[in-house]
Structures are given as structure tokens and as C-alpha cells.
Amino acid sequence: MAGGRPQGAAHITFAEGAAQLFAQGFEPLPILPGKKRPAVSRWSKTPIDSATIDTWSRKYPGYGIGLRTGHLVGLDIDILDDPDEAHLVQALAFQRLGESPVRVGLWPKRLLLYRTDTPFPKMTAGHIEVLGAGQQFVGLGIHPDTGHAYYWPDGETPLDLSLDDLPLVNEEMMKAFLAEAAPGPQNVSSGLRSRGPASRGIHRENGVVVDGRDGWLSRIAFHVVHDALDAGRHIGADRLAEQVWIRFVDSTNLERPRKDGGEPYDIKDARKKVTDKLRLARDGCLPPRDTEVPEPGYTPPGLTAAEGRERLQTLLADFCADVLDWHAGKATDLPAQGIRATVGLGKSHAAREEIQRLMERLQARGLPHRVLVFTPSHALAEEMAVSWSGRGFEVAVLRGYERKHPSGDPMCRDIDMVRASLDSRLPVYETACVSKDGTRCRFFETCLKQHNRREVAAADVVVAPYDALFSGFAFDEDNVALLLVDEGCWQRAVEVDRALAVEDLLTEPVSGMGGDRVGRRLVDAMADLVAFRESLARALVSVTEGSEMVPALKSAGLNHDDCLYAAKLEDRRKQDPELAPGLAAGRRAPAFATAKTNDRIDRLAAIWTALADLMRYGAQPGHLVQVHKPNGAGRCVIEMRELKRLHDSLRVKPVLHLDATLRPALASSVLPPMSVESIEVAAPHMSVRHVQGSFGKSMLCPQPGLAEAELRRRENRLRECVDYVRWHARRVFPGRVLVVTYQSIESAFIDIPNVDTAHFNAVAGLDCYKDVSLLISIGRPLPPSTEAEALAQVFLGDIVQAGYIGTRAGIVMRTGKTRGLSVVRHADDRAEVLRTAICDDEVIQVVGRGRGVNRTAANPLEVHILSDVALPVIYDRLTVWDTEKPDLFQKMLLRGIATDSPADATALHPEMFSNEKKAQKSFERAAFKRQTPMNISYREMSLKSASYRRLGRGRGWQRAWWIHGSAEAARSTLLEAIGPIDGWSLVE
């Protein structure tokens, strides 16, 4: 029986099986014995009929049988080193595409069979290939590496079924499958992994296992037993051992004896492994190998935009009523409300309208009615102030000393004095502007900052950047009704200090502690400080990554009291810089130098204080001290992070926090405890395409010091992304396109017609892209794992420094089905909160720029996400970069005209092909063999086409394609490149 041959038996030859395969709908090809390639030339284009089969059967009777793909589709899982992953790809294919026959040559590689009504080109993603139009694979024959016949482990070969019996797939299904099964994010392990034991310690040479052979034998037995259990086959241990032994012999170097006694491996070893696995299975202890599709961590939005806005209005009205009652003394609980609402719902506008009505009621009752509005940036503060104007309320923007006025003039014209005051931790206004005795800065009368102070003092609504949450306001009257925080402010709460290094502890002066007087006590104090610093330096240089700092401090002889005392000694070194408004030029240099010294002293004292807290309370949220490895200058930088607190004057004020990505754990570390409500609105007219691939900074962004080869690799990937944007910008023209990516590569997309650009962390709150037709997000702002860990420590407490891992996340498709994507996440749940807030939430903000919830059938929004993040949105299409990146044909079209002639392509596009030979090679590598399926459209783009022929005897007809412009213009371009032609015929 064809399907039941033993694995080691001879294969069915071409003469024996080709006619039957052809009758069953396949296209057989004779395969050279022991090879993978057909014996005939031009096999991809040769028509195959009964006569051809007869001719080949007589000419190549003992040859192997290949199967040409087109309507037949081969899914080649070319994974050699990881049988767990190879199995999981197969299992995923069965789930997504249907169960199909499996062919094995060199296990664990395997190939699955499917069919399609509409042939499509070959696709590749990592070690997975979809063999489409113009390809072939060996169905029955001898594997060139093993010397054994290809086999069908489930017992069913193409001889046992017809082409129509295979599961039906299409191009989009295969792209979506590759998006799920493709390798995971770069620099982390793949997310598609088994829960069974891993294949560790296995080493290959020339494709066969040479070390770790016993573990490899165990892995083979693990999968053979699982295959039998999955199929419900009750096969004895001897038969299973035979299967294990054949796979082991095919894939392992058996020339060396076993290390544990010199005996060679034999089938008894395979039987022992099988027996062990079967015993574990009987006891219920055999580890599973399948992973289920992960459940999405979100529920698809169910509210319409109208329902969402109604819910938003209710929440805002209830909050404002609570604020009114609180100020009137009718309520004791401080009103604090967080609203997480879908971008585009109009939460800022709705809040403004409701709060302005509240202000009128408060003002009428003689209650505090001033509102403080906080925004991510000064630029947004200026924009928001305009929208708050009206209803008779005065609106002002708080502008810092170092800012510029909208006119372009500096707010402060003696900024050096301001900086010196800040260095000495002195109040800026009394030190640099007006002293208590009335001395004023010489620019005081015309100072824009002073004018701004007066505007702010008199305003009913003050709009300020987030920094003012921590610095407060210089109000004479405490009449603040509420704080409105628009978008997330938590990132601005962290202050990072990297000014000092461990080496500075040994060279920092101790002088100045007693001014001009130095007595015995001061000498002893200075000696103590020197000793403390030496102990601290000794402790910090011994702290290696991942070790705890407290044991190192104790080993160096330091305790909590020592650290507090050292902080006091540092503080005693500070000197009065004698800063004053209008300070004379001759006194400024020494005053500013003293201020700088004071600043350095304060930083040292802060380190000692933070270490004292660490020794008494352990790792706590609020601050973090770290020591970095030596940098290029050989310095071990001491990094201190501190969480700034809400200013005292703002703590007991009602708070309304509006944020599309609000995370309570982070918001509550800055703002008062609040009730959080979510309003998630559906966007039925926003389609989301996810392109799985590697788009991290290390794949796209140039940086100093890169090797030439690496720099070229990144440039090539970036060029592919640029061409991708150019293609889709042409497709949606005249609609606008927004591209959001990394700041360092943003300029690469600027000159593309009808394309606007922006970069991550600079788009929140922007409303100017609400009418784009297409939004493309490339990459994601993934922080280093150490950065996520440090921030998690400051905000949420002690975490595990475990780094990033590859995993799978569930997403919801428009069809309601669940799919899984390979993503990166942090192994520690609290650090993962920070990674998600920095990475995923920023991409959500990017997608929100298109205002998808406000779109209609008349102006839909298309979103492409090129990244390895899984967002809480409804996905319409999954695909993979290897199938979406611009191919040879696409690149020619983007340059004007594509042709199926390598010689003419060289003349048309010399920047792509330096000569005809290289063009021919490029065509072959791209599998562009003139059997093009692009008659009408290609990759969603409508094409125009014409057949043409060069002058001269024996010239064949060629084909040209173009996107835009007239046929005459295309013909002129072609003539200019290749010279006169003998014919030109438009293809309808």
C-alpha cells in the first residue's frame, strides 16, 4: 500500500506513481535521484498533461517525484534545531489552516500540503516557507542528506488523496498564519515555545548532532510518543522505538562511541527512551507540548461613539457636582476622578465645557473657582489656553524662566542668576528678581516673566506644563477649585541624577565645613567624612549587577546612622553664595562658583540620605540608587532616581485626570487616590493591519560606532520601510498619510508626497491628523529592560531584575476569532506595567491621532502597525514583513516602470541593476520568472500594462507595467531607455 510503506523502504518512482498523481489533480515532476531539483529544464513554465507524463515516465522511470506548486501549496517548516518549535508551528497550522498530510525528510523539518483556488507567489518568514506559484518540492524520493526515502509519518501520501481533498487556503490566510508563526521579537527568545523540556546542550556540525546526543534522542522519543498519543494510535514500544531510531540515525553523528562507556548507540537506547516516555504518559506526568492560543487581555469595545460621549458627560457632571458640594462643605471626601477614555472621544472638550459651568456656579456662591490645567508640554499649553478663553474668564499660560514668549523673546534676561539660585536651592523670586529689601533686577520693569506672574496671579484658568505639579504656583490667595490633568503625567515625576561617580567620593573636597574657623571638632568631622566616603566607595565598587546594595554597605562598616551623619557633614560644607537681584558683574563669578559647589554638595547629601533610608526600610518606592559599570572614561556613575511629589499647595485639591491610557498604579504615585472609570468606544470604520516583524531601533536606526556591514543592513531595512510608505502613499493618494516612528529616522520619510511625519513621545494630544486616510506606525519606544526595572523600582517598589522574554499575546480579529502574536514583555509583572506604559500605550496614542472613533463610511481610517506589540484593538488583517516588504517588481514600479526583461530593467533602472547579468540574478532571487499574476492589480494597487517588442529579428514580446500616468508617457519612458521598439499593445 502506498501510504503504509516502512520509513526505510524504497520510494515510489516516477514511472510508478506520476500518472496516478496527475489523475488526482497534482502536477508531478521527475526529480534527480538523491537530489531536490527536477531533472527537466524550464520546469516552472512547462505545461504538464498526460502526454508529458508519459514522455517523462519513459525517460525518467526510476527518478523521484516532485510536486509543482501553484494550486498546490506547500508549507515548509524548515526548523532543524528545535523540534518543540517545529511541532508548534505544525500544530498552529492545523488550527488555523486545517489538518493536512505531513511529509518528513530530515526530522524535525517537515512540509504540510494545502491547496488554493488562486495561486500566489512564494512567501518566507524566518525558517518557514510557503511554496506558491512557480515552486516545487520532493513528494516521493531519496533525501540527499539522510540517504533514506522521504516519508509521510501519518501514513497518508499524495497517492492516497486528490488535490481537492486538501484544506483550502488563500494568500491572506497564509500571510496571517506566518504573522503568528514567524520568529518572535529580536534579542529575546521566541514566544512560540513548548511547555515540554527544552533541547538544551545540543550542538550540530554539518547539519548533524555531534554533542548532546543523549538529550537529542530523548527529544525524538518525546515527540514520537506524543505523535502516537495525539493520533490515538496504540502502537507498541518496539514500533515506536524503530521510528525513534530511524530519526536518530538520520540526524546524528554515530561514528563516535557513547561517552559513558564506549559502547555505540543502538536501537536498545531508543527503546529505553520510548519506554520512559510511555511510563510517564501512563502516570500522567509526560509534559505537554502544545500551547493554546492565549486569551486576549482585553474585551473589544462595545460602546458606540454616541454612547461613549453620553457616559463621559455623566461622569463629568457627577464629578463637578461632587466638587461643588465639597467646596460648599456638604461633602468630606476629596473628589478625585480618573477617566480612561478612547482617543478621539472629545474628553478634553467635554471636560472644559462642564468645568466652565462649574466655575460659574462656584463664582456665584463666592467659592474658590480657579482651575489649574496641566498639559504634557508648553506648546500644548499655549494651544489649550486658546480653547479655554471665553465665558468671561481670564486665561493665562504659566511660562517658565527658561522659556520663550510666543513673540520669540526670552521670558528672563538674567537666566544665569536664576540658574545659580536653583543650584543653591534658594527661592528664585527673592534671590534673582526682588529681594526682601526691595532691590530689583535691572530688567525687572520690562521682564516678560514678571508680566507672566501677574497674568497668572489674576487668571481664573491657568494652563501649565506638568512640571508645575511639583513646583507649585506663587498665588497670594488659595482659591483653587480643582486640578485638571490632561494625559498621563507620571513620567515627568521622576528626577534622575547622574552627576557623580564613585571615583568622585575619593577626590571631593571636605574644606569649607567651618568657614574660616577650623578647630579640633571640625578636623574630626572632616576626618569622619573622609572615612565615610572611603567606606562608601569601597562598598559601591563591590556592588555588581543584580547584587543587593545593603549587604555591601554593611560589609564596608556603614549603617543607617552613619549615612545620616555623613549627609549632615556634607550639608555643613555649603557656603552662602551671596546672591542678590542686580548682583554686580565683579561678584558674579565667585557667587556662581559657590552655587555650583552647593549644588554638588546637595547631590552628595541626597545620596547619603537615600542610602540611609535603604538601610532602614529596604527597597521602597520613591527613590533608587544604582551604580553603573565603568563607562568609556573608566568612571562608575552613581545614578539616583527620585519620585517628585505633588506640591504641598496642590495636594488637598479636587483632581480630574483624563488619559486615554490611564494606569491607576502609576497615576496614584503622583496624584491623590482616585476612582477610575473606563470608556472604551468601538471604531467600526477604522481598519487595523498588523505587520509582524523586527522593527526595533537595532534594526532601523543608525548610530555612531557601527561596523560598516551593520550600518548597511540597517540602511537597507530603513530603505524597505521608506518604499513601503511610498507604495501605500501612492495607493491612497490624494489622501494624506501620517508616519510615526523613531525620531532619528523620521527625516527619511519627510520628502514623500502627501506624507506627514512625527515621532514617538511627541504626538499625545495632537489633533492635526484627524483627517488622514492612512496612519503607519513603525517600531515602538521599547526602553532597555534595565530602564523598565529602574522605573518600576521607583514607582512600584522592589522588582525582579529578570529582563525581557518572548511570549505570545492574544488579540481579537474583526471576525471575532482570537489569534496569537509573538511579543516582548518583562518577566517581572511590575516592571511589565512600566514597559507597557512606555511602549504599548505610546503606540495606542499614535493610533489615536487618526481619531478612528469619529470616522464614518465616507472617511474611513486605515492603520498599519509595523511592530511586535499587541494592542487592545480590533484587528482586521495579520501579515508578516517578509511578505509585505517591497519586492523587486514593486521597487521597479515605484521608480516608474516594471518590466519582465532583465536587459530592459537594467536600462530602465541602472540605480537598481549595474548590468544585465546582475539583473538576471536579482530576478532569479526574487523568483520573478515572468509568470506574473499582476494582470490587473498588485498588492492592492491598480496597474496599467502593455506588451512590447524590441526591434530586431528573433525578439520576443515583453511586458511592462506602471501605476500612474498615461500609456503614451510610459511608452516614451521605455523608448528613452531601450531605444526603438517594433510593437506596443495595451493590455486590458
Short mmCIF file of C-alpha atoms in Angstrom, two decimals, residues 501-787:
data_model
loop_
_atom_site.label_atom_id
_atom_site.label_comp_id
_atom_site.label_asym_id
_atom_site.label_seq_id
_atom_site.Cartn_x
_atom_site.Cartn_y
_atom_site.Cartn_z
CA ALA A 501 30.68 58.86 40.09
CA VAL A 502 32.18 56.51 42.69
CA GLU A 503 35.61 57.96 41.90
CA ASP A 504 34.42 61.43 42.98
CA LEU A 505 33.98 60.22 46.56
CA LEU A 506 37.73 59.95 46.90
CA THR A 507 38.55 63.34 45.36
CA GLU A 508 35.69 65.54 46.56
CA PRO A 509 36.94 68.31 48.95
CA VAL A 510 35.93 68.38 52.61
CA SER A 511 37.01 72.00 53.14
CA GLY A 512 34.60 74.80 53.92
CA MET A 513 32.86 72.94 56.73
CA GLY A 514 33.71 75.59 59.28
CA GLY A 515 34.19 78.60 57.11
CA ASP A 516 37.31 80.49 58.22
CA ARG A 517 37.47 78.69 61.58
CA VAL A 518 38.92 75.22 61.84
CA GLY A 519 39.05 73.63 65.32
CA ARG A 520 39.55 70.14 66.71
CA ARG A 521 35.89 69.23 66.27
CA LEU A 522 35.88 70.39 62.68
CA VAL A 523 39.07 68.47 61.95
CA ASP A 524 37.47 65.35 63.45
CA ALA A 525 34.30 65.95 61.44
CA MET A 526 36.26 66.31 58.21
CA ALA A 527 38.19 63.13 59.04
CA ASP A 528 34.91 61.31 59.65
CA LEU A 529 33.54 62.48 56.31
CA VAL A 530 36.68 61.29 54.51
CA ALA A 531 36.39 57.90 56.22
CA PHE A 532 32.68 57.62 55.38
CA ARG A 533 33.35 58.43 51.74
CA GLU A 534 36.16 55.86 51.52
CA SER A 535 33.87 53.22 53.02
CA LEU A 536 31.09 54.14 50.64
CA ALA A 537 33.41 53.99 47.61
CA ARG A 538 34.64 50.58 48.75
CA ALA A 539 31.05 49.36 49.08
CA LEU A 540 29.85 50.73 45.75
CA VAL A 541 32.67 49.32 43.64
CA SER A 542 31.84 45.89 45.07
CA VAL A 543 28.19 46.14 44.04
CA THR A 544 27.78 44.10 40.88
CA GLU A 545 24.71 43.97 38.72
CA GLY A 546 21.92 42.09 40.45
CA SER A 547 23.51 42.12 43.93
CA GLU A 548 21.97 43.95 46.84
CA MET A 549 23.49 47.20 47.99
CA VAL A 550 22.66 46.90 51.70
CA PRO A 551 24.97 43.93 52.37
CA ALA A 552 27.79 45.76 50.59
CA LEU A 553 27.27 48.85 52.74
CA LYS A 554 27.26 46.77 55.91
CA SER A 555 30.38 44.92 54.83
CA ALA A 556 32.09 48.28 54.43
CA GLY A 557 31.19 49.13 58.04
CA LEU A 558 28.36 51.61 57.30
CA ASN A 559 24.97 51.71 58.99
CA HIS A 560 21.86 53.87 58.89
CA ASP A 561 23.15 56.40 61.43
CA ASP A 562 26.49 56.72 59.64
CA CYS A 563 24.73 57.60 56.39
CA LEU A 564 22.54 60.24 58.07
CA TYR A 565 25.55 61.74 59.83
CA ALA A 566 27.52 61.80 56.57
CA ALA A 567 24.63 63.65 54.91
CA LYS A 568 24.76 66.29 57.67
CA LEU A 569 28.50 66.64 57.34
CA GLU A 570 28.15 67.14 53.58
CA ASP A 571 25.48 69.79 54.17
CA ARG A 572 27.74 71.70 56.61
CA ARG A 573 30.14 72.34 53.73
CA LYS A 574 27.66 74.63 51.96
CA GLN A 575 28.53 78.32 51.74
CA ASP A 576 26.36 81.38 51.23
CA PRO A 577 26.78 82.40 47.57
CA GLU A 578 25.55 85.89 48.47
CA LEU A 579 23.20 86.01 45.51
CA ALA A 580 21.01 89.08 45.18
CA PRO A 581 18.99 90.79 42.42
CA GLY A 582 21.21 93.01 40.31
CA LEU A 583 24.40 91.40 41.59
CA ALA A 584 27.41 93.35 40.33
CA ALA A 585 29.38 91.83 37.49
CA GLY A 586 32.56 91.57 39.56
CA ARG A 587 30.85 89.48 42.23
CA ARG A 588 29.05 87.10 39.92
CA ALA A 589 31.85 84.64 39.08
CA PRO A 590 32.63 83.67 42.70
CA ALA A 591 28.91 83.65 43.59
CA PHE A 592 28.05 81.36 40.70
CA ALA A 593 31.01 79.07 41.51
CA THR A 594 29.79 78.77 45.11
CA ALA A 595 26.29 78.00 43.86
CA LYS A 596 27.68 75.20 41.68
CA THR A 597 29.59 73.79 44.66
CA ASN A 598 26.42 73.92 46.77
CA ASP A 599 24.57 72.03 44.07
CA ARG A 600 27.19 69.28 44.09
CA ILE A 601 27.09 69.11 47.90
CA ASP A 602 23.32 68.74 47.84
CA ARG A 603 23.63 65.85 45.40
CA LEU A 604 26.13 64.10 47.68
CA ALA A 605 23.92 64.64 50.72
CA ALA A 606 20.92 63.27 48.82
CA ILE A 607 22.85 60.06 48.03
CA TRP A 608 23.70 59.58 51.70
CA THR A 609 20.07 60.22 52.74
CA ALA A 610 18.73 57.76 50.16
CA LEU A 611 21.19 55.11 51.35
CA ALA A 612 20.15 55.72 54.97
CA ASP A 613 16.52 55.09 54.02
CA LEU A 614 17.54 51.99 52.08
CA MET A 615 19.36 50.56 55.09
CA ARG A 616 16.45 51.23 57.45
CA TYR A 617 13.41 50.44 55.28
CA GLY A 618 14.77 48.31 52.45
CA ALA A 619 13.88 48.93 48.81
CA GLN A 620 10.85 51.20 48.77
CA PRO A 621 9.06 53.19 46.07
CA GLY A 622 10.15 56.80 45.81
CA HIS A 623 13.86 56.60 45.20
CA LEU A 624 16.55 54.32 43.81
CA VAL A 625 20.35 54.39 43.94
CA GLN A 626 22.29 52.39 41.35
CA VAL A 627 25.94 52.06 40.39
CA HIS A 628 26.77 51.54 36.73
CA LYS A 629 29.66 49.63 35.29
CA PRO A 630 32.69 51.69 34.24
CA ASN A 631 31.95 53.87 31.23
CA GLY A 632 34.31 54.84 28.43
CA ALA A 633 36.14 57.18 30.77
CA GLY A 634 36.51 54.45 33.40
CA ARG A 635 34.02 56.12 35.76
CA CYS A 636 31.37 54.19 37.71
CA VAL A 637 28.46 56.61 37.62
CA ILE A 638 26.15 56.76 40.62
CA GLU A 639 22.58 57.11 39.41
CA MET A 640 19.91 58.34 41.78
CA ARG A 641 16.24 58.42 40.82
CA GLU A 642 13.73 60.19 42.98
CA LEU A 643 9.99 60.44 42.64
CA LYS A 644 8.87 64.04 42.89
CA ARG A 645 5.77 64.62 44.97
CA LEU A 646 2.78 66.78 44.28
CA HIS A 647 3.43 70.28 45.64
CA ASP A 648 2.08 70.88 49.14
CA SER A 649 -0.19 73.66 47.92
CA LEU A 650 -1.88 71.27 45.45
CA ARG A 651 -2.27 68.11 47.49
CA VAL A 652 -5.67 68.73 49.03
CA LYS A 653 -7.42 69.87 45.86
CA PRO A 654 -10.04 68.07 43.77
CA VAL A 655 -8.45 66.32 40.79
CA LEU A 656 -9.83 65.30 37.40
CA HIS A 657 -7.39 63.14 35.41
CA LEU A 658 -8.16 62.46 31.74
CA ASP A 659 -5.96 59.96 29.91
CA ALA A 660 -6.60 57.51 27.08
CA THR A 661 -4.01 55.14 28.58
CA LEU A 662 -4.51 55.85 32.29
CA ARG A 663 -2.85 53.29 34.53
CA PRO A 664 -4.03 53.65 38.15
CA ALA A 665 -0.86 52.14 39.66
CA LEU A 666 1.25 54.88 38.06
CA ALA A 667 -1.21 57.77 38.35
CA SER A 668 -1.67 57.16 42.08
CA SER A 669 2.07 57.51 42.66
CA VAL A 670 1.78 61.17 41.64
CA LEU A 671 -1.83 62.22 42.15
CA PRO A 672 -4.21 61.60 45.06
CA PRO A 673 -6.02 58.23 45.21
CA MET A 674 -8.84 58.38 42.70
CA SER A 675 -11.76 56.44 41.33
CA VAL A 676 -11.05 55.38 37.75
CA GLU A 677 -13.70 54.76 35.10
CA SER A 678 -13.04 53.41 31.60
CA ILE A 679 -14.95 54.36 28.48
CA GLU A 680 -13.87 52.18 25.58
CA VAL A 681 -15.56 53.02 22.28
CA ALA A 682 -15.67 50.92 19.11
CA ALA A 683 -14.23 52.25 15.84
CA PRO A 684 -16.13 50.34 13.13
CA HIS A 685 -14.69 52.48 10.36
CA MET A 686 -11.05 52.05 11.40
CA SER A 687 -9.29 49.02 9.91
CA VAL A 688 -6.10 47.80 11.57
CA ARG A 689 -3.39 45.86 9.76
CA HIS A 690 -0.65 44.31 11.87
CA VAL A 691 2.66 43.60 10.15
CA GLN A 692 4.71 41.20 12.27
CA GLY A 693 8.44 41.66 12.06
CA SER A 694 11.52 43.20 13.67
CA PHE A 695 11.29 46.98 13.69
CA GLY A 696 13.31 47.86 16.79
CA LYS A 697 15.93 50.58 16.89
CA SER A 698 18.64 47.97 16.43
CA MET A 699 17.06 47.09 13.08
CA LEU A 700 16.44 50.57 11.68
CA CYS A 701 18.34 53.34 13.42
CA PRO A 702 21.96 54.25 12.62
CA GLN A 703 24.27 55.11 15.48
CA PRO A 704 27.95 56.01 15.91
CA GLY A 705 30.48 53.23 16.01
CA LEU A 706 28.56 50.66 13.98
CA ALA A 707 30.50 48.35 11.71
CA GLU A 708 30.08 49.12 8.02
CA ALA A 709 28.18 45.88 7.37
CA GLU A 710 25.76 46.54 10.23
CA LEU A 711 25.22 50.11 9.11
CA ARG A 712 24.37 48.90 5.59
CA ARG A 713 21.96 46.31 6.98
CA ARG A 714 20.07 48.97 8.92
CA GLU A 715 20.08 51.32 5.94
CA ASN A 716 18.63 48.56 3.75
CA ARG A 717 15.84 47.80 6.22
CA LEU A 718 15.05 51.51 6.56
CA ARG A 719 15.00 51.84 2.75
CA GLU A 720 12.49 48.98 2.64
CA CYS A 721 10.29 50.81 5.15
CA VAL A 722 10.52 54.02 3.12
CA ASP A 723 9.49 52.17 -0.05
CA TYR A 724 6.62 50.56 1.87
CA VAL A 725 5.36 54.01 2.84
CA ARG A 726 5.87 55.35 -0.69
CA TRP A 727 3.85 52.45 -2.11
CA HIS A 728 0.89 52.91 0.22
CA ALA A 729 1.03 56.70 -0.06
CA ARG A 730 0.54 56.27 -3.80
CA ARG A 731 -2.23 53.78 -3.19
CA VAL A 732 -4.32 56.14 -1.01
CA PHE A 733 -3.46 59.32 -2.95
CA PRO A 734 -4.78 62.03 -2.74
CA GLY A 735 -5.47 61.05 0.88
CA ARG A 736 -2.91 62.13 3.49
CA VAL A 737 -0.65 59.66 5.27
CA LEU A 738 0.84 60.01 8.75
CA VAL A 739 4.02 58.08 9.57
CA VAL A 740 5.10 57.89 13.21
CA THR A 741 8.45 56.30 14.02
CA TYR A 742 11.72 56.92 15.86
CA GLN A 743 12.97 60.49 15.92
CA SER A 744 16.37 59.53 14.50
CA ILE A 745 14.85 58.19 11.25
CA GLU A 746 11.82 60.46 10.91
CA SER A 747 13.57 62.56 8.27
CA ALA A 748 13.79 59.53 5.94
CA PHE A 749 10.05 59.83 5.26
CA ILE A 750 9.71 63.62 5.05
CA ASP A 751 10.03 64.10 1.29
CA ILE A 752 7.42 61.51 0.30
CA PRO A 753 4.44 63.24 -1.36
CA ASN A 754 1.24 63.52 0.75
CA VAL A 755 3.07 62.09 3.82
CA ASP A 756 3.30 63.83 7.21
CA THR A 757 5.76 62.58 9.83
CA ALA A 758 6.03 62.55 13.60
CA HIS A 759 7.99 60.61 16.19
CA PHE A 760 7.19 58.70 19.34
CA ASN A 761 6.61 60.64 22.56
CA ALA A 762 5.73 63.78 20.63
CA VAL A 763 2.18 63.08 19.46
CA ALA A 764 0.00 62.94 22.58
CA GLY A 765 -2.85 65.42 22.38
CA LEU A 766 -2.21 66.45 18.76
CA ASP A 767 -5.40 66.90 16.76
CA CYS A 768 -3.99 67.92 13.39
CA TYR A 769 -4.01 64.41 11.89
CA LYS A 770 -7.70 63.65 12.41
CA ASP A 771 -8.37 63.55 8.65
CA VAL A 772 -5.52 61.33 7.40
CA SER A 773 -6.51 58.39 5.22
CA LEU A 774 -3.71 56.13 6.39
CA LEU A 775 -1.66 56.04 9.59
CA ILE A 776 1.52 53.95 9.68
CA SER A 777 3.33 53.30 12.96
CA ILE A 778 6.83 51.85 12.51
CA GLY A 779 8.56 50.43 15.59
CA ARG A 780 7.86 51.07 19.26
CA PRO A 781 9.59 53.01 22.05
CA LEU A 782 10.82 49.98 23.97
CA PRO A 783 13.06 51.01 26.88
CA PRO A 784 16.05 48.85 27.84
CA SER A 785 14.95 46.24 30.35
CA THR A 786 17.15 47.86 32.98
CA GLU A 787 15.30 51.16 32.45
#
